[in-house]
mmCIF file of N, CA and C in Angstrom:
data_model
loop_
_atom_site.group_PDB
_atom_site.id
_atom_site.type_symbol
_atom_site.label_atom_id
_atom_site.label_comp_id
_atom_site.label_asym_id
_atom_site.label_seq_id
_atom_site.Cartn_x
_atom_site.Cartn_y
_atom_site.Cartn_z
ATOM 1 N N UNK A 82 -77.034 -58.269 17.185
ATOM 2 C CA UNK A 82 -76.049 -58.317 16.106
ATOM 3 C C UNK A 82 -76.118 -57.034 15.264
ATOM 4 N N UNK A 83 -77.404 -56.494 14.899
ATOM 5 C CA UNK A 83 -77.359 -55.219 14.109
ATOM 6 C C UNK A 83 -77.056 -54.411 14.996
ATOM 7 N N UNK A 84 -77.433 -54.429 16.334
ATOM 8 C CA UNK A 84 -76.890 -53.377 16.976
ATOM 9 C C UNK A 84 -75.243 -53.006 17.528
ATOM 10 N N UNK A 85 -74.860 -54.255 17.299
ATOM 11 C CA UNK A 85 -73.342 -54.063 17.479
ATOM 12 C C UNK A 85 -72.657 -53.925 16.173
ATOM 13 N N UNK A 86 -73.190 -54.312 14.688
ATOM 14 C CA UNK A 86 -72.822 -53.930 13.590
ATOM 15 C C UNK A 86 -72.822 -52.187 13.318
ATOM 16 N N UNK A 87 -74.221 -51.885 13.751
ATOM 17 C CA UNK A 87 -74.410 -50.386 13.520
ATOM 18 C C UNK A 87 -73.465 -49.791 14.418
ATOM 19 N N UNK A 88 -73.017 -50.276 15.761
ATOM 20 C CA UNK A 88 -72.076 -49.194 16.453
ATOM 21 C C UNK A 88 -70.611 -49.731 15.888
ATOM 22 N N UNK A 89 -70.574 -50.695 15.431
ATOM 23 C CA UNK A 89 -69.356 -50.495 14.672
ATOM 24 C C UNK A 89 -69.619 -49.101 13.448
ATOM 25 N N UNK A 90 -70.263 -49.348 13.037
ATOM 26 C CA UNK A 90 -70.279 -48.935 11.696
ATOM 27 C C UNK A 90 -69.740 -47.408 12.113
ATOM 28 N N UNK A 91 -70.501 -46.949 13.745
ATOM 29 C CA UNK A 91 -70.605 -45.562 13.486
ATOM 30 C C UNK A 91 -69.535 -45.558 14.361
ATOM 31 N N UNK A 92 -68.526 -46.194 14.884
ATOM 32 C CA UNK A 92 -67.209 -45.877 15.546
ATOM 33 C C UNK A 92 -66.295 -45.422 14.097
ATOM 34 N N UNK A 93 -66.729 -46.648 12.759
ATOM 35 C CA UNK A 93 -65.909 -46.707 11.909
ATOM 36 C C UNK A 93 -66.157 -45.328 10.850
ATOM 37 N N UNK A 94 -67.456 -44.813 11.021
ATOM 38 C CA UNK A 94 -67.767 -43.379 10.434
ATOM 39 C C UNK A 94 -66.946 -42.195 11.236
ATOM 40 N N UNK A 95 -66.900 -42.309 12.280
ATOM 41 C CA UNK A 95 -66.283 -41.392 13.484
ATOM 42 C C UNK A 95 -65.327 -41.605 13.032
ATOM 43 N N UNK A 96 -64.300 -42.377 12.933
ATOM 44 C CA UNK A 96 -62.692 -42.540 12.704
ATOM 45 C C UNK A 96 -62.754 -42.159 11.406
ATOM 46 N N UNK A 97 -63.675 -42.454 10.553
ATOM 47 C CA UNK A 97 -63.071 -42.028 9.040
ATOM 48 C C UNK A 97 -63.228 -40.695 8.580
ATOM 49 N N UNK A 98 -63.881 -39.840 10.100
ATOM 50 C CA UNK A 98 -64.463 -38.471 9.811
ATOM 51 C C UNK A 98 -63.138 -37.726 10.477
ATOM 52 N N UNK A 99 -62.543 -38.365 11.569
ATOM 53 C CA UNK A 99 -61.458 -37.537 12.144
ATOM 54 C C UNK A 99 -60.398 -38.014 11.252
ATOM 55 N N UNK A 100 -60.132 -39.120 10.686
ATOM 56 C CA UNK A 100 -58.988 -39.123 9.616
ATOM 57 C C UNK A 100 -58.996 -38.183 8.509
ATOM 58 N N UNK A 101 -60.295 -37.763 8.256
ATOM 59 C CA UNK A 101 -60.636 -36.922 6.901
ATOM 60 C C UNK A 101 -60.228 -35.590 7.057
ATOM 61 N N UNK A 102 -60.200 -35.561 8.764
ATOM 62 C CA UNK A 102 -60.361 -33.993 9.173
ATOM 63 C C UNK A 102 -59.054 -33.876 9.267
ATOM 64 N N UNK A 103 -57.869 -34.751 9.642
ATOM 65 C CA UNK A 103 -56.100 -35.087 10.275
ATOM 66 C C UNK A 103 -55.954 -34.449 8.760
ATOM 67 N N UNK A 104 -56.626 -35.407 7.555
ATOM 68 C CA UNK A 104 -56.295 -35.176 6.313
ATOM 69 C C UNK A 104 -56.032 -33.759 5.665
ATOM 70 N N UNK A 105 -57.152 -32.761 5.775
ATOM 71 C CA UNK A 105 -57.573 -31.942 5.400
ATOM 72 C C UNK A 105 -57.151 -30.478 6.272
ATOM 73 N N UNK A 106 -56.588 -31.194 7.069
ATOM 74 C CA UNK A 106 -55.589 -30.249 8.410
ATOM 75 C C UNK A 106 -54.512 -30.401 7.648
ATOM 76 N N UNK A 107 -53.627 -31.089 7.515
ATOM 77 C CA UNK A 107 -52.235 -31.704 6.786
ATOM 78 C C UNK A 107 -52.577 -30.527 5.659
ATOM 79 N N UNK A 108 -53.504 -31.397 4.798
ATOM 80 C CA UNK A 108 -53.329 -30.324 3.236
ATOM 81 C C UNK A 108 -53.405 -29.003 3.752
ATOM 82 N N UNK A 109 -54.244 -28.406 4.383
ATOM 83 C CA UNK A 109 -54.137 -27.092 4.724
ATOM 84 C C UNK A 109 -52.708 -26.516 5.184
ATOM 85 N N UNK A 110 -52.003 -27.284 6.137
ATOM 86 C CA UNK A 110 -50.834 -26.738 6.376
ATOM 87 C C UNK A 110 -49.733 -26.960 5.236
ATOM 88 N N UNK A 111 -49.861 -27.636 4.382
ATOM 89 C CA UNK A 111 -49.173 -27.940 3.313
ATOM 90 C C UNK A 111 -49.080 -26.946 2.755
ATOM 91 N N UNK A 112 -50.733 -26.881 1.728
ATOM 92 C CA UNK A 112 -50.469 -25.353 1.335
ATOM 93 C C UNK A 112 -50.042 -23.615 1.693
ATOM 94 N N UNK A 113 -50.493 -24.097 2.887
ATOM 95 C CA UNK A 113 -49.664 -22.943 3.696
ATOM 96 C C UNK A 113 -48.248 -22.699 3.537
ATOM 97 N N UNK A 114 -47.572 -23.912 3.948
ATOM 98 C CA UNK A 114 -45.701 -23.695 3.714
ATOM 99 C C UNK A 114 -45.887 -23.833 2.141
ATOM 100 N N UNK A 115 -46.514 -24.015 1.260
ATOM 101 C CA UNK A 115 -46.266 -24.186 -0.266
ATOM 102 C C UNK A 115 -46.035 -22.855 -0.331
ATOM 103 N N UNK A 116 -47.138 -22.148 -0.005
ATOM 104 C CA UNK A 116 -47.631 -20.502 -0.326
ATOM 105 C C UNK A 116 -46.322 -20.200 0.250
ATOM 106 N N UNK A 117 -45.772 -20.033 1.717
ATOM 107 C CA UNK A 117 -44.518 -19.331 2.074
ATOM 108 C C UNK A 117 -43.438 -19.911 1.641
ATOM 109 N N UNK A 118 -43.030 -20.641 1.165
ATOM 110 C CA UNK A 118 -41.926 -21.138 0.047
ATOM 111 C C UNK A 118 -42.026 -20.687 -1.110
ATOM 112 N N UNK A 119 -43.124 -20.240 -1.740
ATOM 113 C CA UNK A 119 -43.414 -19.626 -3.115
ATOM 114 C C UNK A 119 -43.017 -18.227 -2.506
ATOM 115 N N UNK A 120 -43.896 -17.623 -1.482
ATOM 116 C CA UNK A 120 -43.314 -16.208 -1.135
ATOM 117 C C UNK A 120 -41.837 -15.838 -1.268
ATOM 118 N N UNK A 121 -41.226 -16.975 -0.606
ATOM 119 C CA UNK A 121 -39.864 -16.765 0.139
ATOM 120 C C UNK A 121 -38.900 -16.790 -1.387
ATOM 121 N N UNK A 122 -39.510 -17.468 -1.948
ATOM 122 C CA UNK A 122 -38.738 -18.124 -3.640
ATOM 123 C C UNK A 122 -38.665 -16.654 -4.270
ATOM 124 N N UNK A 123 -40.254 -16.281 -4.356
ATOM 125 C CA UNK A 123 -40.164 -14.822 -4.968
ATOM 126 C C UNK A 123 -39.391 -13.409 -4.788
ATOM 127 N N UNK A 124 -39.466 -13.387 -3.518
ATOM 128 C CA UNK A 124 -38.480 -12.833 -2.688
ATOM 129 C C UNK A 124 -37.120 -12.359 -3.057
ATOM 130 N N UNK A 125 -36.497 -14.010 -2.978
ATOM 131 C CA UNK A 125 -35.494 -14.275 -3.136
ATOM 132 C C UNK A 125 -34.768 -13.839 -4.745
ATOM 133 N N UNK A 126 -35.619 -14.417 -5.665
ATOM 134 C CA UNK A 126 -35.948 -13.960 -7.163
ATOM 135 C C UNK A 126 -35.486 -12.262 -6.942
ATOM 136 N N UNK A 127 -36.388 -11.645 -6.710
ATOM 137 C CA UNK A 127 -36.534 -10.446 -6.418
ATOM 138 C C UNK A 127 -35.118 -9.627 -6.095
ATOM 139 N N UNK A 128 -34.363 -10.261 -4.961
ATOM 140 C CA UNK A 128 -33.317 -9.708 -4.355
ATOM 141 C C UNK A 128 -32.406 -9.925 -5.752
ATOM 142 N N UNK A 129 -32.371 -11.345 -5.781
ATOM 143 C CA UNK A 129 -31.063 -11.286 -7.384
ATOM 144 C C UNK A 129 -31.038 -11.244 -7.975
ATOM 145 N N UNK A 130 -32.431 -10.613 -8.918
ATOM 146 C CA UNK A 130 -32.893 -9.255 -10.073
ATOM 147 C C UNK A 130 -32.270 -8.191 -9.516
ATOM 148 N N UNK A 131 -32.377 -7.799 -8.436
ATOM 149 C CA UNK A 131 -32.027 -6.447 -8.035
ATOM 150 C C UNK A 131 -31.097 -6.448 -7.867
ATOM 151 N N UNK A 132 -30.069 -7.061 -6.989
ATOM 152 C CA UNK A 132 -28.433 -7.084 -7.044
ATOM 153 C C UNK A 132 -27.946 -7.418 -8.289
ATOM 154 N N UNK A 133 -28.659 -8.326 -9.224
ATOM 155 C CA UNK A 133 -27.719 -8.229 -11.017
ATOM 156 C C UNK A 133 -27.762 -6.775 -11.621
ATOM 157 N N UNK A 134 -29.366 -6.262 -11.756
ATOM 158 C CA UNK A 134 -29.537 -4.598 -12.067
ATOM 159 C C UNK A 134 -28.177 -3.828 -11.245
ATOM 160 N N UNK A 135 -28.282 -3.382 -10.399
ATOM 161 C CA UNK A 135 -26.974 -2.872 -9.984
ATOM 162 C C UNK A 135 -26.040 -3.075 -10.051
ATOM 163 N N UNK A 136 -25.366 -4.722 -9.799
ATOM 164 C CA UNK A 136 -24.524 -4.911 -10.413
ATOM 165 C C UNK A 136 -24.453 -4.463 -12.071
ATOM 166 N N UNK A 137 -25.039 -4.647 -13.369
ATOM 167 C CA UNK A 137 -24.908 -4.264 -14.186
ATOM 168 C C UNK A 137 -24.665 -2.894 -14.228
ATOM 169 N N UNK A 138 -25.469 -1.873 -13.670
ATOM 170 C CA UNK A 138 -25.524 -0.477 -13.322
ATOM 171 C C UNK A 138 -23.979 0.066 -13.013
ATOM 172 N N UNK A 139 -23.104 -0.665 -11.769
ATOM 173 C CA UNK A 139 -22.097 -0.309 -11.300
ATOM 174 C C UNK A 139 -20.889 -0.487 -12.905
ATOM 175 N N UNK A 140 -21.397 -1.635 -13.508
ATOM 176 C CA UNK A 140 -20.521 -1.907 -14.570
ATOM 177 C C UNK A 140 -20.263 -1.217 -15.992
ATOM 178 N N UNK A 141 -21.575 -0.303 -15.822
ATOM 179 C CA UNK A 141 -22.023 0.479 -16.993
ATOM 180 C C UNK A 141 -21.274 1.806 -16.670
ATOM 181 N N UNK A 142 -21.472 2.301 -15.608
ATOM 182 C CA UNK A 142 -20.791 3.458 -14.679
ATOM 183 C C UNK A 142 -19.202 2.995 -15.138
ATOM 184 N N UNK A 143 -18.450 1.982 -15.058
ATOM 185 C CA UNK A 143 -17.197 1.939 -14.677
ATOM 186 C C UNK A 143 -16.979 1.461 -16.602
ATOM 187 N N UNK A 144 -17.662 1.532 -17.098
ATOM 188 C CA UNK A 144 -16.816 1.124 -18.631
ATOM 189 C C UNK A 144 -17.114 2.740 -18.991
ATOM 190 N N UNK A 145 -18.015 3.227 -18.482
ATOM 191 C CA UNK A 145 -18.301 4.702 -19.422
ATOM 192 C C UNK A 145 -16.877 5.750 -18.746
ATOM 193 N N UNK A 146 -16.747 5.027 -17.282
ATOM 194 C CA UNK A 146 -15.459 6.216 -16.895
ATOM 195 C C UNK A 146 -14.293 5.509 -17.434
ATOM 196 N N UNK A 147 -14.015 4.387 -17.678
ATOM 197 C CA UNK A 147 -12.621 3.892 -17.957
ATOM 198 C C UNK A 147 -12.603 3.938 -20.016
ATOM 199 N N UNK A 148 -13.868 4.137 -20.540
ATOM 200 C CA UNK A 148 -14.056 4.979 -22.042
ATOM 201 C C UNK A 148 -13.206 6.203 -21.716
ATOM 202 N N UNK A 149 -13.968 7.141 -20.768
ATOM 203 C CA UNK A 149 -13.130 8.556 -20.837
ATOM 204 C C UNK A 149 -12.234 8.763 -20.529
ATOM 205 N N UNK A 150 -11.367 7.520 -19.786
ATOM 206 C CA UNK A 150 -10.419 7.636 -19.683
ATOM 207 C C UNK A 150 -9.518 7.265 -20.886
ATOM 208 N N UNK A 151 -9.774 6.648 -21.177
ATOM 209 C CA UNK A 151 -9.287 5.873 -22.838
ATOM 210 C C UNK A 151 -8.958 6.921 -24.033
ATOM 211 N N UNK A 152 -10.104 7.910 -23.793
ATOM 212 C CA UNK A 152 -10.216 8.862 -24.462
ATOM 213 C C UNK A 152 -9.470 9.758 -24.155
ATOM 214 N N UNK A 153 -9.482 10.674 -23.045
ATOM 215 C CA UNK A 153 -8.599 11.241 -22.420
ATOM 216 C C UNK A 153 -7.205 10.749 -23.082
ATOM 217 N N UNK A 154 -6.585 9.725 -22.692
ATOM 218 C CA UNK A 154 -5.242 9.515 -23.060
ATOM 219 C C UNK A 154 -5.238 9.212 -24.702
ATOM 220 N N UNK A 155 -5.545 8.460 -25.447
ATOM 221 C CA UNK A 155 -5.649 8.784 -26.672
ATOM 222 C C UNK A 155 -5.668 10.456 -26.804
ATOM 223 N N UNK A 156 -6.706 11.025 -26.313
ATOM 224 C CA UNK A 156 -6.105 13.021 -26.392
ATOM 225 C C UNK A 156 -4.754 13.274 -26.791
ATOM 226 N N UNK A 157 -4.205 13.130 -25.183
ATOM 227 C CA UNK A 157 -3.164 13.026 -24.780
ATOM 228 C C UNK A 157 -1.658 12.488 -25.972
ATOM 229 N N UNK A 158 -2.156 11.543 -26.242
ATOM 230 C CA UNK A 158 -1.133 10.832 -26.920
ATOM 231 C C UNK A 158 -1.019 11.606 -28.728
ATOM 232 N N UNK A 159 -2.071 11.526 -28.951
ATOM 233 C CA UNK A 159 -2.275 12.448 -30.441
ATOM 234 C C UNK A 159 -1.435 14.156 -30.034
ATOM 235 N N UNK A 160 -1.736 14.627 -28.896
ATOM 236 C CA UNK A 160 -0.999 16.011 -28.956
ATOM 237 C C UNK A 160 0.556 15.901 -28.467
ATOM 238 N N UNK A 161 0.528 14.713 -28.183
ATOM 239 C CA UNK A 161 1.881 14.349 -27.388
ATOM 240 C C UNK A 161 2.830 14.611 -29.152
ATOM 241 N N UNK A 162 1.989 13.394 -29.668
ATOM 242 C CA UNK A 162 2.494 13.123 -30.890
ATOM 243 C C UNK A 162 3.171 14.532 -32.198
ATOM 244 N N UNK A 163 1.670 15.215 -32.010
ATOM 245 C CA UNK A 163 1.899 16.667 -32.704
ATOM 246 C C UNK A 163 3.324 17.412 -31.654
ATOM 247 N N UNK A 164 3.451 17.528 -30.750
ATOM 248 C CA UNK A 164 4.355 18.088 -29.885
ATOM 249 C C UNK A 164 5.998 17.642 -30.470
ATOM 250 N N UNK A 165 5.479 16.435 -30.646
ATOM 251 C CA UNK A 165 7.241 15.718 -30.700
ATOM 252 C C UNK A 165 7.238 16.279 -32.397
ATOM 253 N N UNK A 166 6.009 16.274 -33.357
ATOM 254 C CA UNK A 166 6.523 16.277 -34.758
ATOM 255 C C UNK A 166 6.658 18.042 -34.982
ATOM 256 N N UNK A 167 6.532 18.747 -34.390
ATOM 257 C CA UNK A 167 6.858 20.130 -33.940
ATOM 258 C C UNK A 167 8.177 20.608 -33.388
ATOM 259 N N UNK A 168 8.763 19.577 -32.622
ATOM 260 C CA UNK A 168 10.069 19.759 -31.903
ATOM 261 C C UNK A 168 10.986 19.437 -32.933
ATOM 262 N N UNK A 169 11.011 18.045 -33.452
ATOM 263 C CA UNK A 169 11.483 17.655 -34.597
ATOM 264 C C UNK A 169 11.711 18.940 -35.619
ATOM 265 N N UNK A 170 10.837 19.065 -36.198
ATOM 266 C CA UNK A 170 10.686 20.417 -36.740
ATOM 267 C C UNK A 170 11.522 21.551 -36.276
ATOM 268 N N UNK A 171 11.502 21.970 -35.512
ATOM 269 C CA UNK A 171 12.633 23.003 -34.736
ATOM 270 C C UNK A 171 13.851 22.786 -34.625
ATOM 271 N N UNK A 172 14.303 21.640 -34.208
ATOM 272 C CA UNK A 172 15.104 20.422 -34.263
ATOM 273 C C UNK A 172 15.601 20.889 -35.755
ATOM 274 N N UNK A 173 15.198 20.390 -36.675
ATOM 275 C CA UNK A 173 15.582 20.414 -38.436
ATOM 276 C C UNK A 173 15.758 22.277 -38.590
ATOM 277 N N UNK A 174 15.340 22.993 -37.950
ATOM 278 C CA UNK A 174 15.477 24.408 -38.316
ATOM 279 C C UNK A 174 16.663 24.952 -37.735
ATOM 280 N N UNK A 175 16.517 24.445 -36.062
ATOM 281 C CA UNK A 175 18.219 24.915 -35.834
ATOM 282 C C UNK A 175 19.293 23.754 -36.529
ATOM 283 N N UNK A 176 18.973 23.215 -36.786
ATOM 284 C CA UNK A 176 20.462 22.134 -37.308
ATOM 285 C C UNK A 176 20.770 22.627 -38.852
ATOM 286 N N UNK A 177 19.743 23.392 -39.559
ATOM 287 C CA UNK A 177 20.042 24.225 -40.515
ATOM 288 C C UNK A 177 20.403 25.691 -40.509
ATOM 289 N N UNK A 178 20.221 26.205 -38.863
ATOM 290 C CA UNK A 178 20.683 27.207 -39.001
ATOM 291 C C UNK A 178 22.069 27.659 -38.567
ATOM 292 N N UNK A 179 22.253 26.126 -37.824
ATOM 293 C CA UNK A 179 23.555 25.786 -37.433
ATOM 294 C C UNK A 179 24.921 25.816 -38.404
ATOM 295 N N UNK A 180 24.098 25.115 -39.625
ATOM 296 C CA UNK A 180 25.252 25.380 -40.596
ATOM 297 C C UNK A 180 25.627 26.347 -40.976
ATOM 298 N N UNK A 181 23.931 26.820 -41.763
ATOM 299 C CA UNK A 181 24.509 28.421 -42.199
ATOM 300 C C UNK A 181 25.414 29.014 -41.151
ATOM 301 N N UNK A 182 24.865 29.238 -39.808
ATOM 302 C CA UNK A 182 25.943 29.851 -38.913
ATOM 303 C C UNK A 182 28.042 29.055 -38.909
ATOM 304 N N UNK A 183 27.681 28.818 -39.037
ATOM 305 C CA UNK A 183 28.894 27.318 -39.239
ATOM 306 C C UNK A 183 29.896 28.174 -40.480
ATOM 307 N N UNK A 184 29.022 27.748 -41.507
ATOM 308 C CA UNK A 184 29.532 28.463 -42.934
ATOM 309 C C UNK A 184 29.949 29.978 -43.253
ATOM 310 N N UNK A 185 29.057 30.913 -42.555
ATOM 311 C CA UNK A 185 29.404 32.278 -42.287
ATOM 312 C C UNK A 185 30.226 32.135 -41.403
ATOM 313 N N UNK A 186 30.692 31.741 -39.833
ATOM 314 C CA UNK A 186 31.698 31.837 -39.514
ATOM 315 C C UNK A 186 33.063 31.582 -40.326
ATOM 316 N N UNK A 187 33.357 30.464 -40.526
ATOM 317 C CA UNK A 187 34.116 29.706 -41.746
ATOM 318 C C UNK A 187 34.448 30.444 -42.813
ATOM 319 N N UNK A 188 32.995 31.313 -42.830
ATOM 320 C CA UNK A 188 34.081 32.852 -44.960
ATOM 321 C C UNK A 188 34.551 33.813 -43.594
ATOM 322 N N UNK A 189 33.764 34.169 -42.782
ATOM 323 C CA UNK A 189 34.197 35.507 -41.486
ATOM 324 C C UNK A 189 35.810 35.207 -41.328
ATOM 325 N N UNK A 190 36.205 33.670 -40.866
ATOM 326 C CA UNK A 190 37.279 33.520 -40.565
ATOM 327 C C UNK A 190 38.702 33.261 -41.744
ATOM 328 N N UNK A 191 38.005 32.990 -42.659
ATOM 329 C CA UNK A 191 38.837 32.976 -43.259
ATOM 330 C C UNK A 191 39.062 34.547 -44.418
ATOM 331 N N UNK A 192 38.311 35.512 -43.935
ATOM 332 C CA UNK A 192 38.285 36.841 -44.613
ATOM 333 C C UNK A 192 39.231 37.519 -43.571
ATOM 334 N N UNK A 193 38.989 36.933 -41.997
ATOM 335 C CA UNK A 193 39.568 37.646 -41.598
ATOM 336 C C UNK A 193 41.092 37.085 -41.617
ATOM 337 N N UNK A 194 41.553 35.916 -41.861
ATOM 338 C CA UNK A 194 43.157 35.431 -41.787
ATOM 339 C C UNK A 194 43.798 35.986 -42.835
ATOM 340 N N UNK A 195 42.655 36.389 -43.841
ATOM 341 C CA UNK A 195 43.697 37.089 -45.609
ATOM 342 C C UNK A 195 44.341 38.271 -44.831
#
């Protein structure tokens, strides 16, 4: 009887030593894919830090050229502006010199009908 108790016992030590070991195999591979899922996570992290940076980068590039462009035409539009209040101006000089010319013809012609 003890001797068939004790070889139980040690079939039941044997099984609880290879279950321990199934066990401890499992966790090991566990942490393994934990670790390469954390890698792969970081990674991943990594890539769409870096594509937002550039993306931001490309966006910084395109407001600073579409500024100078802004600027540029504002230029543009201020000398446009001086241009037209200059013409105007010329504009008001011949339409006054128009008269005088107007008026001297007008005594010319009528000096010359006496």
């Amino acid at each position: 009887q003890l001797h068939l108790t004790m070889s139980e016992k040690n079939e039941l030590t044997k099984s609880l030593e290879m279950v321990q070991k199934e066990l401890q195999e499992k966790e090991s591979e566990m942490k393994r894919e934990i670790s390469e899922y954390k890698d792969r996570l970081l990674q991943a992290e990594k890539e769409h830090q870096d594509a937002l940076t550039e993306a931001n980068r490309k966006n910084e590039v395109e407001i600073e050229a579409c500024q100078d462009k802004m600027n540029l035409l504002e230029h543009l539009i201020s000398s446009q502006k001086l241009e037209i209040e200059h013409l105007k101006s010329n504009k008001e000089e011949l339409n006054n010199s128009l008269k005088e010319a107007n008026l001297t013809l007008g005594e010319l012609l009528k000096t010359k009908v006496r």
